[in-house]
Amino acid sequence: MRSICSRFVQCRKWVIVCLGFSLIWNIGNAEAAEVRTETSQAKPKVAVIIDDFGNGQNGTEEMFTLPVKITVAIMPFLPTSHRDAELAHKNGYDVIVHIPMEPKHGKASWLGPGAITSELSDTEIRKRVEDAIDDIPYAIGMNNHMGSLITGDERIMSVVMQVCLERGLVYIDSSTNYRSIVGKLANQMGMPPVANHIFLDDVHTSSHINRQLQAVELWAKDHQYCVTIGHVSTKGDKTAQSLKAQIPHMKDNVEFVGISDLVREVWGWHPAPMLPSNN
C-alpha cells in the first residue's frame, strides 16, 4: 500500500512538473508569435523627396498641403528658399539642401547660383557647400540638382560629403549618374548610402506619375523601403495632384516617412545637424 502511495505521489510530481514546462513553453510561444505578428504588420517605408523648391514653381503650395510627411529639397540663394524652408519645417517636413551640380550635358543657366562645377578647387567647393547649407534653414541633409558629371567625380564628392559629415547632414544621391561614386564614399566615411530608387516624374504626365507611384509601392514591399524623387515644376502641378490622389490608397500598404526617419530606422544613423546661428 505504501509503495502504491509513493508511486502515486511521484507520478503526481512529474505531472505537475510537466504542466509547468508546458505552461512556460506556451507562454514563450505566445510571446514569440506576438513579436512575429507585430513585425509582419510593420509597413514598408516610403520617403518622398520633392526637388526644386526655392523659386515659387508650380505645385509648391500643393506640396505643402500633402497629408503625409515628405522631404523638401530646396535650392539655395533663390527668391523663396528661406520661405519654403520655414514653411516646410512648420509643417513637420524634413528639409534638405538641393545643391546644383554640373551635369554631363545641359546648359549652365539651368544650374542656378552657387553651383558645384568641375573646375573649382577643393577650397572653393568646400566654401560653396558650406554657404549652401548656411542658406537653408533647418537642413538635415543634402541631395544633388542635376550633377551627372560631379557625382561621378571622387575628388569633388569627397569634399562635398566631408562637409556634410562635419555638419551632421545625410547625403542622398539623386541617382542622375549610374556610375555615381556617392555610395562608395558613404560606406568609406561611415555615412548611410542613401540613394533615390525611382523618379516619379521623369516623364511629366499624370499617367506616368501614377504608374511610378505603383512602382514605388512594389519596390517598398520587396525591399522594405523606397526612396523616390518628384519635383515642383514649371510644367505644372501634376506630381502634387497624383500624390494627393494616390496617397490615401497607398497608406493602406506603406508608411510615408521623412528621410531622417528612414536613415535612423534602416541604417541606425542619427543625424545631429550643426545649424548656423541664423537658423
Tab-separated table of C-alpha atoms in Angstrom:
chain	number	residue	atom	x	y	z
A	1	MET	CA	0.000	0.000	0.000
A	2	ARG	CA	2.785	2.414	0.934
A	3	SER	CA	4.558	1.511	-2.327
A	4	ILE	CA	1.444	2.358	-4.314
A	5	CYS	CA	1.003	5.692	-2.497
A	6	SER	CA	4.669	6.530	-3.042
A	7	ARG	CA	4.391	5.839	-6.742
A	8	PHE	CA	1.197	7.924	-6.904
A	9	VAL	CA	2.906	10.898	-5.227
A	10	GLN	CA	5.893	10.559	-7.543
A	11	CYS	CA	3.667	10.452	-10.618
A	12	ARG	CA	1.735	13.486	-9.422
A	13	LYS	CA	5.003	15.422	-9.041
A	14	TRP	CA	6.006	14.534	-12.594
A	15	VAL	CA	2.602	15.635	-13.873
A	16	ILE	CA	2.965	18.996	-12.090
A	17	VAL	CA	6.484	19.473	-13.458
A	18	CYS	CA	5.351	18.630	-16.990
A	19	LEU	CA	2.394	21.001	-16.735
A	20	GLY	CA	4.759	23.733	-15.564
A	21	PHE	CA	7.099	23.222	-18.521
A	22	SER	CA	4.108	23.141	-20.856
A	23	LEU	CA	2.801	26.404	-19.456
A	24	ILE	CA	6.199	28.109	-19.825
A	25	TRP	CA	6.552	26.766	-23.371
A	26	ASN	CA	3.094	28.024	-24.366
A	27	ILE	CA	3.721	31.466	-22.872
A	28	GLY	CA	7.049	31.707	-24.701
A	29	ASN	CA	5.473	30.660	-27.986
A	30	ALA	CA	2.640	33.150	-27.497
A	31	GLU	CA	5.120	35.984	-26.872
A	32	ALA	CA	7.214	34.969	-29.877
A	33	ALA	CA	4.093	34.789	-32.041
A	34	GLU	CA	3.091	38.252	-30.841
A	35	VAL	CA	6.526	39.628	-31.778
A	36	ARG	CA	6.319	37.950	-35.190
A	37	THR	CA	2.846	39.392	-35.738
A	38	GLU	CA	3.974	42.891	-34.810
A	39	THR	CA	6.981	42.576	-37.130
A	40	SER	CA	4.920	41.238	-40.006
A	41	GLN	CA	2.427	44.084	-39.588
A	42	ALA	CA	5.117	46.785	-39.871
A	43	LYS	CA	4.508	48.572	-43.152
A	44	PRO	CA	7.283	49.208	-45.663
A	45	LYS	CA	8.584	52.771	-45.547
A	46	VAL	CA	8.403	55.300	-48.385
A	47	ALA	CA	10.419	58.538	-48.297
A	48	VAL	CA	9.138	61.043	-50.866
A	49	ILE	CA	11.652	63.765	-51.727
A	50	ILE	CA	10.352	66.735	-53.704
A	51	ASP	CA	13.077	68.692	-55.507
A	52	ASP	CA	13.391	72.217	-56.868
A	53	PHE	CA	11.771	74.298	-54.132
A	54	GLY	CA	13.038	77.859	-53.790
A	55	ASN	CA	11.753	79.513	-56.956
A	56	GLY	CA	7.985	79.518	-56.444
A	57	GLN	CA	7.334	76.936	-59.141
A	58	ASN	CA	4.005	75.273	-59.898
A	59	GLY	CA	2.969	72.707	-57.326
A	60	THR	CA	4.799	74.409	-54.459
A	61	GLU	CA	1.689	75.300	-52.450
A	62	GLU	CA	0.036	71.955	-53.220
A	63	MET	CA	3.042	70.044	-51.879
A	64	PHE	CA	2.718	71.875	-48.572
A	65	THR	CA	-0.810	70.508	-48.153
A	66	LEU	CA	0.019	66.825	-48.649
A	67	PRO	CA	-1.403	64.720	-45.779
A	68	VAL	CA	1.852	62.815	-45.151
A	69	LYS	CA	5.421	63.649	-44.193
A	70	ILE	CA	7.655	64.456	-47.143
A	71	THR	CA	11.215	65.729	-47.579
A	72	VAL	CA	11.523	69.171	-49.152
A	73	ALA	CA	14.687	69.710	-51.236
A	74	ILE	CA	15.328	73.441	-51.576
A	75	MET	CA	17.769	75.112	-53.932
A	76	PRO	CA	19.845	77.773	-52.164
A	77	PHE	CA	20.015	81.508	-52.903
A	78	LEU	CA	16.648	81.704	-54.703
A	79	PRO	CA	13.691	84.042	-54.063
A	80	THR	CA	11.617	81.652	-51.916
A	81	SER	CA	14.397	79.465	-50.479
A	82	HIS	CA	14.057	80.772	-46.923
A	83	ARG	CA	10.274	80.983	-47.014
A	84	ASP	CA	9.934	77.390	-48.285
A	85	ALA	CA	12.306	76.085	-45.613
A	86	GLU	CA	10.392	77.856	-42.859
A	87	LEU	CA	7.042	76.575	-44.100
A	88	ALA	CA	8.311	73.020	-44.550
A	89	HIS	CA	9.705	72.993	-41.031
A	90	LYS	CA	6.450	74.384	-39.651
A	91	ASN	CA	4.558	71.549	-41.375
A	92	GLY	CA	6.847	68.924	-39.840
A	93	TYR	CA	8.553	68.050	-43.138
A	94	ASP	CA	12.257	67.287	-43.420
A	95	VAL	CA	14.304	69.979	-45.159
A	96	ILE	CA	17.384	69.241	-47.269
A	97	VAL	CA	19.662	71.351	-49.468
A	98	HIS	CA	19.148	70.720	-53.186
A	99	ILE	CA	22.607	71.756	-54.303
A	100	PRO	CA	23.144	72.428	-58.019
A	101	MET	CA	25.919	70.394	-59.644
A	102	GLU	CA	27.348	70.355	-63.134
A	103	PRO	CA	25.815	67.726	-65.468
A	104	LYS	CA	27.483	65.886	-68.332
A	105	HIS	CA	25.121	67.610	-70.744
A	106	GLY	CA	22.984	70.699	-70.327
A	107	LYS	CA	23.084	74.453	-70.018
A	108	ALA	CA	24.904	76.246	-67.222
A	109	SER	CA	21.848	78.500	-66.870
A	110	TRP	CA	19.864	75.501	-65.623
A	111	LEU	CA	22.033	75.177	-62.538
A	112	GLY	CA	21.276	78.311	-60.572
A	113	PRO	CA	23.556	80.192	-58.161
A	114	GLY	CA	26.286	78.556	-56.094
A	115	ALA	CA	26.677	75.532	-58.367
A	116	ILE	CA	29.414	72.945	-57.871
A	117	THR	CA	31.390	72.712	-61.106
A	118	SER	CA	34.370	70.650	-62.150
A	119	GLU	CA	36.909	73.497	-62.447
A	120	LEU	CA	36.569	74.514	-58.778
A	121	SER	CA	39.380	73.874	-56.302
A	122	ASP	CA	38.775	71.856	-53.132
A	123	THR	CA	38.725	75.080	-51.130
A	124	GLU	CA	36.150	76.663	-53.448
A	125	ILE	CA	33.980	73.541	-53.346
A	126	ARG	CA	34.030	73.483	-49.555
A	127	LYS	CA	33.087	77.166	-49.404
A	128	ARG	CA	30.152	76.733	-51.775
A	129	VAL	CA	28.802	73.695	-49.927
A	130	GLU	CA	29.071	75.439	-46.554
A	131	ASP	CA	27.388	78.568	-47.928
A	132	ALA	CA	24.549	76.480	-49.390
A	133	ILE	CA	23.955	74.714	-46.062
A	134	ASP	CA	24.009	78.036	-44.216
A	135	ASP	CA	21.435	79.465	-46.644
A	136	ILE	CA	18.764	76.804	-45.999
A	137	PRO	CA	17.257	76.905	-42.502
A	138	TYR	CA	16.607	73.557	-40.756
A	139	ALA	CA	18.501	71.480	-43.338
A	140	ILE	CA	19.193	67.925	-42.133
A	141	GLY	CA	20.581	66.633	-45.418
A	142	MET	CA	21.556	67.325	-48.997
A	143	ASN	CA	20.940	65.949	-52.477
A	144	ASN	CA	22.070	66.975	-55.934
A	145	HIS	CA	20.262	69.085	-58.521
A	146	MET	CA	21.392	67.618	-61.848
A	147	GLY	CA	25.036	66.619	-61.183
A	148	SER	CA	25.557	63.692	-63.523
A	149	LEU	CA	29.166	64.836	-64.029
A	150	ILE	CA	30.012	65.779	-60.446
A	151	THR	CA	28.559	62.713	-58.678
A	152	GLY	CA	30.994	60.552	-60.630
A	153	ASP	CA	33.998	62.654	-59.571
A	154	GLU	CA	35.637	61.202	-56.447
A	155	ARG	CA	37.723	64.306	-55.702
A	156	ILE	CA	34.786	66.673	-55.711
A	157	MET	CA	32.283	64.394	-53.979
A	158	SER	CA	34.815	63.602	-51.243
A	159	VAL	CA	34.881	67.304	-50.362
A	160	VAL	CA	31.099	67.682	-50.577
A	161	MET	CA	30.390	64.653	-48.382
A	162	GLN	CA	33.119	65.551	-45.889
A	163	VAL	CA	31.387	68.876	-45.286
A	164	CYS	CA	28.057	67.058	-44.869
A	165	LEU	CA	29.650	64.662	-42.391
A	166	GLU	CA	31.181	67.509	-40.397
A	167	ARG	CA	27.842	69.314	-40.288
A	168	GLY	CA	25.843	66.186	-39.390
A	169	LEU	CA	23.919	66.081	-42.678
A	170	VAL	CA	22.976	62.931	-44.556
A	171	TYR	CA	23.761	62.951	-48.285
A	172	ILE	CA	21.157	61.463	-50.635
A	173	ASP	CA	22.347	60.501	-54.103
A	174	SER	CA	19.674	61.647	-56.559
A	175	SER	CA	20.895	58.901	-58.931
A	176	THR	CA	21.331	61.054	-62.012
A	177	ASN	CA	24.509	59.095	-62.824
A	178	TYR	CA	24.590	55.293	-62.954
A	179	ARG	CA	28.340	55.478	-62.246
A	180	SER	CA	27.944	57.654	-59.172
A	181	ILE	CA	30.700	57.462	-56.568
A	182	VAL	CA	28.414	58.558	-53.723
A	183	GLY	CA	27.520	55.121	-52.355
A	184	LYS	CA	31.147	54.037	-52.247
A	185	LEU	CA	32.223	57.218	-50.446
A	186	ALA	CA	29.335	56.976	-47.976
A	187	ASN	CA	30.389	53.474	-46.965
A	188	GLN	CA	34.019	54.546	-46.606
A	189	MET	CA	33.079	57.555	-44.485
A	190	GLY	CA	30.599	55.780	-42.224
A	191	MET	CA	27.582	57.574	-43.693
A	192	PRO	CA	24.356	55.864	-44.786
A	193	PRO	CA	24.481	55.119	-48.543
A	194	VAL	CA	21.093	56.639	-49.303
A	195	ALA	CA	20.049	56.849	-52.948
A	196	ASN	CA	16.975	57.572	-54.998
A	197	HIS	CA	15.311	54.428	-56.327
A	198	ILE	CA	12.550	55.827	-58.549
A	199	PHE	CA	11.922	59.183	-60.227
A	200	LEU	CA	8.213	59.945	-60.157
A	201	ASP	CA	8.033	62.495	-62.956
A	202	ASP	CA	10.905	61.901	-65.363
A	203	VAL	CA	8.028	61.926	-67.852
A	204	HIS	CA	5.679	64.707	-66.774
A	205	THR	CA	2.261	63.171	-67.422
A	206	SER	CA	-0.311	62.094	-64.853
A	207	SER	CA	-0.495	58.562	-66.233
A	208	HIS	CA	3.261	58.085	-65.969
A	209	ILE	CA	3.435	59.522	-62.445
A	210	ASN	CA	0.615	57.216	-61.326
A	211	ARG	CA	2.472	54.211	-62.747
A	212	GLN	CA	5.642	55.307	-60.989
A	213	LEU	CA	3.779	55.543	-57.686
A	214	GLN	CA	2.639	51.958	-58.196
A	215	ALA	CA	6.277	51.024	-58.830
A	216	VAL	CA	7.257	52.800	-55.593
A	217	GLU	CA	4.780	50.716	-53.626
A	218	LEU	CA	6.051	47.476	-55.181
A	219	TRP	CA	9.694	48.421	-54.563
A	220	ALA	CA	8.920	49.215	-50.931
A	221	LYS	CA	7.163	45.874	-50.450
A	222	ASP	CA	10.088	43.982	-51.991
A	223	HIS	CA	12.856	45.889	-50.143
A	224	GLN	CA	11.068	47.158	-47.010
A	225	TYR	CA	11.674	50.781	-48.029
A	226	CYS	CA	11.829	53.036	-51.072
A	227	VAL	CA	13.280	56.483	-51.718
A	228	THR	CA	11.521	58.333	-54.518
A	229	ILE	CA	12.021	61.792	-56.012
A	230	GLY	CA	9.495	64.120	-57.622
A	231	HIS	CA	9.546	67.804	-58.484
A	232	VAL	CA	7.756	71.089	-58.335
A	233	SER	CA	7.876	72.205	-61.939
A	234	THR	CA	7.246	74.939	-64.489
A	235	LYS	CA	5.396	72.235	-66.438
A	236	GLY	CA	2.527	72.165	-63.957
A	237	ASP	CA	1.490	70.604	-60.678
A	238	LYS	CA	0.756	67.087	-61.948
A	239	THR	CA	3.119	65.481	-59.415
A	240	ALA	CA	1.305	67.085	-56.481
A	241	GLN	CA	-2.082	66.139	-57.937
A	242	SER	CA	-1.075	62.499	-58.450
A	243	LEU	CA	0.360	62.269	-54.936
A	244	LYS	CA	-2.823	63.699	-53.425
A	245	ALA	CA	-4.928	61.208	-55.370
A	246	GLN	CA	-2.789	58.126	-54.684
A	247	ILE	CA	-1.627	58.649	-51.090
A	248	PRO	CA	-4.941	57.607	-49.458
A	249	HIS	CA	-4.771	54.213	-51.201
A	250	MET	CA	-1.038	53.747	-50.686
A	251	LYS	CA	-1.304	54.423	-46.947
A	252	ASP	CA	-3.051	51.056	-46.557
A	253	ASN	CA	0.164	49.320	-47.634
A	254	VAL	CA	3.096	51.656	-46.899
A	255	GLU	CA	4.105	54.256	-44.334
A	256	PHE	CA	5.276	57.668	-45.548
A	257	VAL	CA	8.315	58.934	-43.632
A	258	GLY	CA	10.864	61.715	-43.810
A	259	ILE	CA	14.391	60.921	-44.909
A	260	SER	CA	15.645	61.456	-41.341
A	261	ASP	CA	13.231	58.772	-40.092
A	262	LEU	CA	14.454	56.392	-42.772
A	263	VAL	CA	18.178	56.746	-42.060
A	264	ARG	CA	17.536	56.165	-38.358
A	265	GLU	CA	15.492	53.028	-38.945
A	266	VAL	CA	17.348	51.433	-41.866
A	267	TRP	CA	20.952	52.428	-41.096
A	268	GLY	CA	20.789	53.314	-37.413
A	269	TRP	CA	22.279	56.701	-38.267
A	270	HIS	CA	21.215	59.608	-36.086
A	271	PRO	CA	21.909	62.929	-37.800
A	272	ALA	CA	22.657	65.825	-35.484
A	273	PRO	CA	22.827	68.821	-37.831
A	274	MET	CA	25.055	71.723	-36.828
A	275	LEU	CA	22.804	74.614	-37.789
A	276	PRO	CA	24.310	78.061	-38.367
A	277	SER	CA	23.461	80.804	-35.895
A	278	ASN	CA	20.919	82.364	-38.260
A	279	ASN	CA	18.810	79.151	-38.426
